[in-house]
Amino acid sequence: MDVSGQIKQLSWLESSQQWSLIWSEPRQQCEVYAFCGAFGSCDKKALPFCNCLTGFEPKSESDWNLSDFSKGCKRKTQLQCEDPTLAHGKSDKFLEMPNIKLPLHEQSMTVGNISECESTCLKNCSCNAYAYGSGGCKVWMGDVLDLKLLTEDSSNGGTIYIRLVASEFSSSSNKSGIIIGAVVGTVGVVLCLVVFAMLRWRRGTMRNPKAVEGREALRTEVSTIGTIQHVNVVRLRGFCSDGARKLLVYDYMPKGSLDAHLFHESNSDALDWKTRYQIALGTARGLVYLHKKCRDCIIHCDIKPVNILLDAEFCPKVADFGLAKLVRQDFSRVLTTMRGTRGYLAPEWILGMAITAKADVYSYGMMLLEIVSGRRNSQQSEDGKVRFIPTWAASLITEGGNVLSLLLLDPRLNGVAPVEEISRLRKVLLVYPRC
């Protein structure tokens, strides 16, 4: 069992002298007991998974921001059970939470109805929650652990009532307050409608919007790049998930994606060698950061020109982490059923074997070949046959040395490229298929 609370089975790989993850139980973090700590609820469909209950806040905001929820949550306002007068003459109340997997370590009470069950809990300052159903009255003393939110159609769900200070509940007993609130609310609605109309009038439209499909892809994208920052990794500014509508907001990249600059026939718009070389180096730096410098090794799994964005200065940014996999730095391999893009997949991935960060290196090598040559790694000739560019390039690289390797250059460059830089990239192209 490791620090995540999961039991994991590992296999020692003699070839790499490293451990490989084979199996883990439980598979989902919300299934780990008390994963969100005291007074925290776990929702496997939310981001982040853990949230403090209403009336509570994280005990350690810094740990919470690092996705360490083990310390749980604390009350924003202490209970007034010992002296109801401190809450303006009102005792503590209970917040109803339906569709909850009831926690363990409850105490059963013999009562006649739900009101008596509530009263029983209210009389004990140590009682923080109760539930009443077919199993009778159940109360929880001290910290309430292992709360899990379930779907509405789940048969395992129940309703739990969490104890809160009276001030957490709005009062409706003052008639004049209701009238004032109604007037203020009406005025507020009118103002909101006016503001909404103005915003609609002034609102622009995003250029070339791209739909982000699937809750899992959105969660992967946000959890992967939401907490990292590097000059060669695209920066996530925010996200929104509203039903089927899912949006990710990044820094605007005025030069678009790399493929738009590589695969066109115009000589005037072709990238010069210096720009291509800097794009190759910047992308490599971004991958090194993802693989080595983050707390968890991030395997992108879909490196290709369309996923390299360019800012106004043609600085490359690795983007689109929808297929990314997180691997702890002390592990080396991960099994995945996700599919990348044909032409960039490492051989071990095609064979269904566990992949490592080297899969990104292979994809990078294929992309590097496209950066140098200005050709897609596979092309269909006039006779209908598919020409695999890496096969042709391999003979030039291995047999011809630096001089013959110049034949790989995009014809639009007219052979203009420093020999020492060609030599450096040639070494990378020789190595990446063997990674």
Short mmCIF file of C-alpha atoms in Angstrom, two decimals:
data_model
loop_
_atom_site.label_atom_id
_atom_site.label_comp_id
_atom_site.label_asym_id
_atom_site.label_seq_id
_atom_site.Cartn_x
_atom_site.Cartn_y
_atom_site.Cartn_z
CA MET A 1 0.00 0.00 0.00
CA ASP A 2 1.39 3.42 -0.95
CA VAL A 3 0.59 6.95 0.22
CA SER A 4 -2.51 7.15 -1.99
CA GLY A 5 -4.21 4.51 0.16
CA GLN A 6 -4.32 2.07 -2.73
CA ILE A 7 -2.91 -1.44 -2.77
CA LYS A 8 -0.74 -1.81 -5.85
CA GLN A 9 0.82 -4.84 -7.53
CA LEU A 10 4.14 -4.17 -9.20
CA SER A 11 6.30 -6.23 -11.50
CA TRP A 12 10.09 -5.96 -11.72
CA LEU A 13 11.32 -5.51 -15.29
CA GLU A 14 14.82 -6.87 -15.71
CA SER A 15 15.29 -5.12 -19.03
CA SER A 16 14.85 -1.64 -17.56
CA GLN A 17 15.68 -2.45 -13.93
CA GLN A 18 12.50 -0.69 -12.80
CA TRP A 19 9.11 -1.48 -11.25
CA SER A 20 6.01 -1.48 -13.44
CA LEU A 21 2.44 -0.96 -12.17
CA ILE A 22 0.23 -3.95 -13.06
CA TRP A 23 -2.83 -3.66 -10.82
CA SER A 24 -4.25 -1.43 -8.10
CA GLU A 25 -7.16 -1.70 -5.67
CA PRO A 26 -9.30 0.27 -5.29
CA ARG A 27 -9.05 1.66 -8.79
CA GLN A 28 -10.73 5.00 -8.04
CA GLN A 29 -9.49 7.43 -5.41
CA CYS A 30 -13.00 8.05 -4.07
CA GLU A 31 -13.10 4.38 -3.09
CA VAL A 32 -10.16 4.88 -0.71
CA TYR A 33 -11.47 5.13 2.85
CA ALA A 34 -11.65 8.73 4.12
CA PHE A 35 -9.80 10.02 1.04
CA CYS A 36 -11.22 13.53 1.62
CA GLY A 37 -10.65 13.54 5.37
CA ALA A 38 -13.11 14.64 8.06
CA PHE A 39 -16.22 16.51 6.88
CA GLY A 40 -15.14 16.24 3.25
CA SER A 41 -17.22 14.61 0.53
CA CYS A 42 -15.83 12.76 -2.49
CA ASP A 43 -17.48 12.99 -5.90
CA LYS A 44 -15.76 11.00 -8.63
CA LYS A 45 -17.50 13.09 -11.29
CA ALA A 46 -16.32 16.45 -9.95
CA LEU A 47 -13.09 18.42 -10.16
CA PRO A 48 -11.48 18.32 -7.72
CA PHE A 49 -12.82 15.04 -6.31
CA CYS A 50 -13.00 16.42 -2.77
CA ASN A 51 -15.06 19.29 -1.42
CA CYS A 52 -15.76 20.50 2.10
CA LEU A 53 -19.35 20.26 3.30
CA THR A 54 -21.43 23.41 3.57
CA GLY A 55 -20.31 25.32 6.64
CA PHE A 56 -16.80 23.83 6.53
CA GLU A 57 -13.46 24.87 5.04
CA PRO A 58 -10.12 23.07 4.46
CA LYS A 59 -7.94 22.65 7.54
CA SER A 60 -4.88 23.28 5.38
CA GLU A 61 -5.48 25.41 2.31
CA SER A 62 -1.94 24.78 1.05
CA ASP A 63 -2.32 20.99 1.25
CA TRP A 64 -5.72 21.25 -0.41
CA ASN A 65 -4.23 23.17 -3.34
CA LEU A 66 -1.67 20.36 -3.73
CA SER A 67 -4.51 17.79 -3.89
CA ASP A 68 -3.67 16.44 -0.43
CA PHE A 69 -7.09 16.21 1.23
CA SER A 70 -6.13 13.90 4.12
CA LYS A 71 -6.40 16.60 6.81
CA GLY A 72 -10.02 17.16 5.90
CA CYS A 73 -12.13 20.17 6.79
CA LYS A 74 -12.98 22.26 9.84
CA ARG A 75 -16.05 24.26 10.80
CA LYS A 76 -16.19 27.89 9.75
CA THR A 77 -18.20 28.65 12.91
CA GLN A 78 -18.17 26.53 16.07
CA LEU A 79 -21.38 24.87 17.21
CA GLN A 80 -23.53 26.67 19.79
CA CYS A 81 -24.89 23.51 21.38
CA GLU A 82 -23.56 24.29 24.85
CA ASP A 83 -25.24 27.72 25.00
CA PRO A 84 -28.09 28.27 22.49
CA THR A 85 -28.28 31.96 23.47
CA LEU A 86 -25.00 32.55 21.69
CA ALA A 87 -26.83 31.86 18.43
CA HIS A 88 -29.47 34.51 19.08
CA GLY A 89 -31.69 32.14 20.99
CA LYS A 90 -31.56 29.36 18.40
CA SER A 91 -30.01 25.95 18.69
CA ASP A 92 -27.93 24.22 16.05
CA LYS A 93 -29.67 22.95 12.93
CA PHE A 94 -29.11 20.18 10.41
CA LEU A 95 -28.34 20.35 6.70
CA GLU A 96 -29.97 17.63 4.59
CA MET A 97 -27.64 15.82 2.17
CA PRO A 98 -29.38 13.23 -0.07
CA ASN A 99 -27.77 10.58 -2.30
CA ILE A 100 -24.90 9.95 0.10
CA LYS A 101 -23.14 6.68 0.86
CA LEU A 102 -23.54 6.68 4.63
CA PRO A 103 -20.24 6.50 6.53
CA LEU A 104 -19.21 3.72 8.91
CA HIS A 105 -18.89 3.77 12.72
CA GLU A 106 -22.42 4.94 13.41
CA GLN A 107 -24.29 4.43 16.68
CA SER A 108 -27.86 3.10 16.60
CA MET A 109 -30.52 4.80 18.72
CA THR A 110 -33.98 3.56 19.67
CA VAL A 111 -36.49 6.27 18.75
CA GLY A 112 -40.00 6.49 17.36
CA ASN A 113 -39.54 8.87 14.42
CA ILE A 114 -37.13 11.18 12.62
CA SER A 115 -37.91 14.13 14.91
CA GLU A 116 -36.85 12.12 17.95
CA CYS A 117 -33.71 11.03 16.09
CA GLU A 118 -32.82 14.67 15.40
CA SER A 119 -33.57 15.64 19.00
CA THR A 120 -31.35 12.82 20.27
CA CYS A 121 -28.40 14.10 18.22
CA LEU A 122 -29.11 17.71 19.13
CA LYS A 123 -28.87 16.97 22.85
CA ASN A 124 -25.34 15.58 22.49
CA CYS A 125 -22.66 18.13 21.62
CA SER A 126 -20.43 15.36 20.22
CA CYS A 127 -23.07 14.33 17.69
CA ASN A 128 -22.31 15.83 14.29
CA ALA A 129 -24.71 13.96 12.00
CA TYR A 130 -27.68 11.62 11.96
CA ALA A 131 -29.67 9.55 9.48
CA TYR A 132 -33.11 7.97 9.75
CA GLY A 133 -34.49 5.27 7.52
CA SER A 134 -35.41 1.60 7.35
CA GLY A 135 -32.45 0.85 9.60
CA GLY A 136 -33.77 3.16 12.29
CA CYS A 137 -31.92 6.10 13.80
CA LYS A 138 -28.17 6.33 13.31
CA VAL A 139 -25.92 9.04 14.74
CA TRP A 140 -22.25 9.86 14.21
CA MET A 141 -20.07 11.19 17.01
CA GLY A 142 -16.89 13.19 16.39
CA ASP A 143 -15.43 13.47 12.91
CA VAL A 144 -17.64 12.31 10.04
CA LEU A 145 -15.44 10.37 7.61
CA ASP A 146 -15.75 8.76 4.19
CA LEU A 147 -18.72 10.66 2.74
CA LYS A 148 -19.28 9.81 -0.91
CA LEU A 149 -21.72 11.48 -3.30
CA LEU A 150 -23.69 8.99 -5.38
CA THR A 151 -25.86 9.34 -8.47
CA GLU A 152 -29.58 9.92 -8.05
CA ASP A 153 -30.43 6.46 -9.38
CA SER A 154 -28.05 4.67 -7.01
CA SER A 155 -29.68 2.11 -4.74
CA ASN A 156 -26.90 2.41 -2.15
CA GLY A 157 -27.56 6.05 -1.35
CA GLY A 158 -29.17 7.52 1.74
CA THR A 159 -29.84 10.88 3.33
CA ILE A 160 -27.61 12.20 6.08
CA TYR A 161 -28.18 15.33 8.15
CA ILE A 162 -25.05 17.34 9.03
CA ARG A 163 -25.07 19.52 12.14
CA LEU A 164 -24.37 23.21 11.56
CA VAL A 165 -24.52 26.37 13.63
CA ALA A 166 -27.83 28.24 13.32
CA SER A 167 -26.17 31.23 11.67
CA GLU A 168 -25.41 29.07 8.59
CA PHE A 169 -29.14 29.01 7.84
CA SER A 170 -31.09 31.96 6.51
CA SER A 171 -34.05 33.16 8.62
CA SER A 172 -37.52 33.57 7.18
CA SER A 173 -39.42 34.53 10.32
CA ASN A 174 -39.17 38.28 9.86
CA LYS A 175 -41.97 39.38 7.57
CA SER A 176 -40.51 42.78 6.83
CA GLY A 177 -37.25 41.12 5.91
CA ILE A 178 -39.10 39.04 3.34
CA ILE A 179 -40.72 42.12 1.82
CA ILE A 180 -37.43 43.99 1.63
CA GLY A 181 -35.73 40.94 0.20
CA ALA A 182 -38.43 40.58 -2.46
CA VAL A 183 -38.06 44.22 -3.51
CA VAL A 184 -34.27 44.02 -3.60
CA GLY A 185 -34.46 40.74 -5.47
CA THR A 186 -36.79 42.20 -8.10
CA VAL A 187 -34.52 45.19 -8.65
CA GLY A 188 -31.55 42.85 -8.84
CA VAL A 189 -33.22 40.71 -11.50
CA VAL A 190 -33.98 43.79 -13.60
CA LEU A 191 -30.38 44.98 -13.32
CA CYS A 192 -29.08 41.53 -14.23
CA LEU A 193 -31.28 41.47 -17.34
CA VAL A 194 -29.96 44.88 -18.39
CA VAL A 195 -26.34 43.81 -17.85
CA PHE A 196 -26.96 40.52 -19.66
CA ALA A 197 -28.44 42.38 -22.66
CA MET A 198 -25.44 44.71 -22.78
CA LEU A 199 -22.98 41.83 -22.59
CA ARG A 200 -24.75 39.99 -25.41
CA TRP A 201 -24.59 43.12 -27.53
CA ARG A 202 -20.86 43.59 -26.92
CA ARG A 203 -19.83 39.94 -26.89
CA GLY A 204 -17.54 38.67 -29.64
CA THR A 205 -17.07 35.15 -30.89
CA MET A 206 -14.07 32.86 -30.47
CA ARG A 207 -12.11 32.00 -33.58
CA ASN A 208 -11.99 28.37 -34.61
CA PRO A 209 -13.59 26.93 -31.43
CA LYS A 210 -12.73 23.33 -30.66
CA ALA A 211 -15.17 21.14 -28.76
CA VAL A 212 -13.73 19.23 -25.82
CA GLU A 213 -15.58 15.95 -25.80
CA GLY A 214 -16.03 13.72 -22.79
CA ARG A 215 -15.90 14.26 -19.08
CA GLU A 216 -12.80 12.08 -18.73
CA ALA A 217 -10.87 14.08 -21.33
CA LEU A 218 -11.80 17.32 -19.57
CA ARG A 219 -10.80 15.98 -16.16
CA THR A 220 -7.52 14.67 -17.54
CA GLU A 221 -6.73 17.99 -19.22
CA VAL A 222 -7.50 20.09 -16.13
CA SER A 223 -5.79 17.81 -13.60
CA THR A 224 -2.72 17.49 -15.82
CA ILE A 225 -1.91 21.08 -16.71
CA GLY A 226 -3.97 22.98 -14.14
CA THR A 227 -1.06 23.08 -11.67
CA ILE A 228 1.99 23.23 -13.94
CA GLN A 229 3.67 26.19 -15.60
CA HIS A 230 6.48 26.22 -18.15
CA VAL A 231 7.37 28.50 -21.02
CA ASN A 232 6.95 25.60 -23.47
CA VAL A 233 3.68 24.21 -22.06
CA VAL A 234 0.37 25.87 -22.87
CA ARG A 235 -1.09 27.69 -19.86
CA LEU A 236 -4.61 26.82 -18.72
CA ARG A 237 -6.50 29.94 -17.61
CA GLY A 238 -9.79 28.32 -16.64
CA PHE A 239 -12.44 25.76 -17.52
CA CYS A 240 -16.20 25.35 -17.52
CA SER A 241 -18.33 22.21 -17.41
CA ASP A 242 -22.07 22.73 -17.83
CA GLY A 243 -23.78 19.52 -18.81
CA ALA A 244 -22.72 18.57 -22.32
CA ARG A 245 -20.97 21.92 -22.78
CA LYS A 246 -17.31 21.75 -21.75
CA LEU A 247 -14.81 24.51 -22.38
CA LEU A 248 -11.11 24.99 -21.68
CA VAL A 249 -9.60 28.48 -21.74
CA TYR A 250 -5.93 28.89 -22.68
CA ASP A 251 -3.61 31.76 -23.51
CA TYR A 252 -4.30 32.94 -27.05
CA MET A 253 -1.74 31.63 -29.55
CA PRO A 254 -1.79 34.05 -32.52
CA LYS A 255 0.37 31.85 -34.79
CA GLY A 256 -1.89 28.82 -34.43
CA SER A 257 -0.57 25.26 -34.55
CA LEU A 258 2.71 24.05 -36.02
CA ASP A 259 1.09 21.90 -38.71
CA ALA A 260 -0.44 25.00 -40.33
CA HIS A 261 3.08 26.31 -41.00
CA LEU A 262 4.71 23.05 -42.07
CA PHE A 263 2.32 21.45 -44.54
CA HIS A 264 1.53 24.03 -47.19
CA GLU A 265 3.10 24.75 -50.58
CA SER A 266 3.64 28.50 -50.27
CA ASN A 267 7.33 29.41 -50.28
CA SER A 268 6.70 32.87 -48.85
CA ASP A 269 5.05 31.51 -45.69
CA ALA A 270 7.53 28.68 -45.08
CA LEU A 271 9.30 28.71 -41.72
CA ASP A 272 13.00 29.48 -41.96
CA TRP A 273 15.56 27.11 -40.48
CA LYS A 274 16.24 29.20 -37.36
CA THR A 275 12.55 29.19 -36.43
CA ARG A 276 12.23 25.44 -37.03
CA TYR A 277 15.30 24.75 -34.94
CA GLN A 278 13.99 26.85 -32.02
CA ILE A 279 10.61 25.11 -32.23
CA ALA A 280 12.34 21.73 -32.06
CA LEU A 281 14.42 22.77 -29.03
CA GLY A 282 11.49 24.41 -27.23
CA THR A 283 9.26 21.38 -27.67
CA ALA A 284 12.03 19.14 -26.33
CA ARG A 285 12.39 21.38 -23.26
CA GLY A 286 8.66 21.17 -22.66
CA LEU A 287 8.74 17.36 -22.78
CA VAL A 288 11.73 17.19 -20.41
CA TYR A 289 9.77 19.34 -17.96
CA LEU A 290 6.70 17.10 -18.20
CA HIS A 291 8.72 13.90 -17.86
CA LYS A 292 11.32 14.89 -15.25
CA LYS A 293 10.51 18.16 -13.48
CA CYS A 294 6.89 17.67 -12.37
CA ARG A 295 5.87 15.88 -9.19
CA ASP A 296 4.34 13.13 -11.35
CA CYS A 297 5.76 12.12 -14.70
CA ILE A 298 3.28 13.34 -17.33
CA ILE A 299 3.19 11.24 -20.51
CA HIS A 300 1.47 13.34 -23.18
CA CYS A 301 0.62 10.38 -25.45
CA ASP A 302 -0.23 12.52 -28.49
CA ILE A 303 2.78 14.58 -29.58
CA LYS A 304 2.28 15.80 -33.15
CA PRO A 305 2.45 19.15 -35.01
CA VAL A 306 -1.24 19.99 -34.51
CA ASN A 307 -0.70 19.81 -30.73
CA ILE A 308 2.21 22.26 -30.74
CA LEU A 309 0.89 25.82 -30.54
CA LEU A 310 2.92 28.91 -31.43
CA ASP A 311 2.78 32.32 -29.79
CA ALA A 312 3.48 35.63 -31.51
CA GLU A 313 7.26 34.96 -31.38
CA PHE A 314 6.90 31.36 -32.63
CA CYS A 315 7.72 30.01 -29.16
CA PRO A 316 6.28 26.46 -29.07
CA LYS A 317 3.75 25.37 -26.44
CA VAL A 318 2.88 21.70 -25.89
CA ALA A 319 -0.93 21.51 -25.83
CA ASP A 320 -3.93 19.13 -25.80
CA PHE A 321 -3.47 16.85 -22.79
CA GLY A 322 -6.71 14.93 -23.33
CA LEU A 323 -4.83 11.61 -23.64
CA ALA A 324 -2.16 12.35 -21.05
CA LYS A 325 -1.28 9.84 -18.32
CA LEU A 326 0.14 10.63 -14.88
CA VAL A 327 2.82 8.27 -13.55
CA ARG A 328 4.56 8.68 -10.22
CA GLN A 329 8.28 9.37 -10.60
CA ASP A 330 9.15 6.10 -8.84
CA PHE A 331 7.20 4.12 -11.46
CA SER A 332 8.29 3.80 -15.05
CA ARG A 333 5.46 2.29 -17.07
CA VAL A 334 1.71 2.58 -17.41
CA LEU A 335 -0.85 0.40 -19.17
CA THR A 336 -3.33 2.30 -21.32
CA THR A 337 -6.13 1.43 -23.73
CA MET A 338 -6.28 4.96 -25.15
CA ARG A 339 -5.28 5.49 -28.74
CA GLY A 340 -2.99 8.20 -30.01
CA THR A 341 -2.55 9.27 -33.64
CA ARG A 342 -1.47 6.90 -36.41
CA GLY A 343 2.01 7.72 -37.67
CA TYR A 344 3.22 8.91 -34.27
CA LEU A 345 2.57 5.83 -32.09
CA ALA A 346 5.53 4.05 -30.53
CA PRO A 347 5.83 0.33 -31.43
CA GLU A 348 5.21 -0.85 -27.85
CA TRP A 349 1.94 1.08 -27.76
CA ILE A 350 0.74 -0.52 -31.01
CA LEU A 351 1.56 -3.95 -29.53
CA GLY A 352 -0.53 -3.21 -26.43
CA MET A 353 2.45 -3.14 -24.08
CA ALA A 354 2.93 -0.79 -21.14
CA ILE A 355 4.24 2.58 -22.31
CA THR A 356 6.76 4.94 -20.76
CA ALA A 357 7.81 8.53 -21.36
CA LYS A 358 9.84 7.11 -24.25
CA ALA A 359 6.57 6.89 -26.21
CA ASP A 360 6.59 10.69 -26.28
CA VAL A 361 10.23 10.65 -27.41
CA TYR A 362 9.29 8.42 -30.35
CA SER A 363 6.41 10.72 -31.30
CA TYR A 364 8.74 13.70 -30.97
CA GLY A 365 11.21 12.05 -33.33
CA MET A 366 8.51 11.54 -35.94
CA MET A 367 7.46 15.17 -35.58
CA LEU A 368 11.09 16.33 -35.75
CA LEU A 369 11.42 14.58 -39.09
CA GLU A 370 8.40 16.53 -40.31
CA ILE A 371 9.86 19.82 -39.01
CA VAL A 372 13.09 19.22 -40.93
CA SER A 373 11.57 17.87 -44.14
CA GLY A 374 8.30 19.82 -44.31
CA ARG A 375 6.62 16.54 -45.28
CA ARG A 376 4.03 14.48 -43.43
CA ASN A 377 5.50 11.21 -42.18
CA SER A 378 3.24 9.28 -44.55
CA GLN A 379 2.12 10.45 -47.99
CA GLN A 380 0.04 8.91 -50.74
CA SER A 381 1.74 8.95 -54.13
CA GLU A 382 0.05 9.43 -57.51
CA ASP A 383 -0.12 5.67 -58.08
CA GLY A 384 -2.13 5.24 -54.87
CA LYS A 385 0.69 3.77 -52.80
CA VAL A 386 1.48 5.12 -49.33
CA ARG A 387 5.04 6.40 -48.98
CA PHE A 388 6.40 6.17 -45.42
CA ILE A 389 8.84 9.08 -45.16
CA PRO A 390 10.81 7.73 -42.12
CA THR A 391 11.86 4.66 -44.14
CA TRP A 392 13.29 6.86 -46.88
CA ALA A 393 14.84 9.23 -44.35
CA ALA A 394 16.51 6.41 -42.41
CA SER A 395 18.73 5.48 -45.36
CA LEU A 396 19.81 9.09 -45.84
CA ILE A 397 20.57 9.56 -42.14
CA THR A 398 22.44 6.30 -41.55
CA GLU A 399 24.35 6.06 -44.83
CA GLY A 400 24.86 9.59 -46.01
CA GLY A 401 26.19 11.52 -43.00
CA ASN A 402 25.59 15.23 -42.65
CA VAL A 403 26.02 16.08 -46.34
CA LEU A 404 23.49 13.58 -47.67
CA SER A 405 21.21 14.38 -44.71
CA LEU A 406 20.78 17.84 -46.25
CA LEU A 407 18.56 16.08 -48.79
CA LEU A 408 16.05 15.72 -45.96
CA LEU A 409 15.61 19.47 -45.75
CA ASP A 410 12.38 21.07 -46.84
CA PRO A 411 13.01 22.14 -50.47
CA ARG A 412 11.60 25.57 -49.60
CA LEU A 413 14.69 26.16 -47.42
CA ASN A 414 16.93 25.98 -50.51
CA GLY A 415 19.55 24.05 -48.53
CA VAL A 416 20.11 26.92 -46.09
CA ALA A 417 20.87 25.36 -42.68
CA PRO A 418 24.00 25.27 -40.47
CA VAL A 419 25.78 21.92 -40.79
CA GLU A 420 26.41 21.70 -37.01
CA GLU A 421 22.69 22.03 -36.29
CA ILE A 422 21.86 19.47 -38.96
CA SER A 423 24.39 17.15 -37.29
CA ARG A 424 22.76 17.65 -33.90
CA LEU A 425 19.26 16.85 -35.17
CA ARG A 426 20.63 13.92 -37.16
CA LYS A 427 21.85 12.35 -33.91
CA VAL A 428 18.38 12.70 -32.40
CA LEU A 429 16.79 11.14 -35.47
CA LEU A 430 19.22 8.23 -35.20
CA VAL A 431 18.36 7.61 -31.54
CA TYR A 432 14.59 8.06 -31.22
CA PRO A 433 13.51 4.78 -32.92
CA ARG A 434 15.63 2.85 -30.37
CA CYS A 435 14.17 4.56 -27.27
#
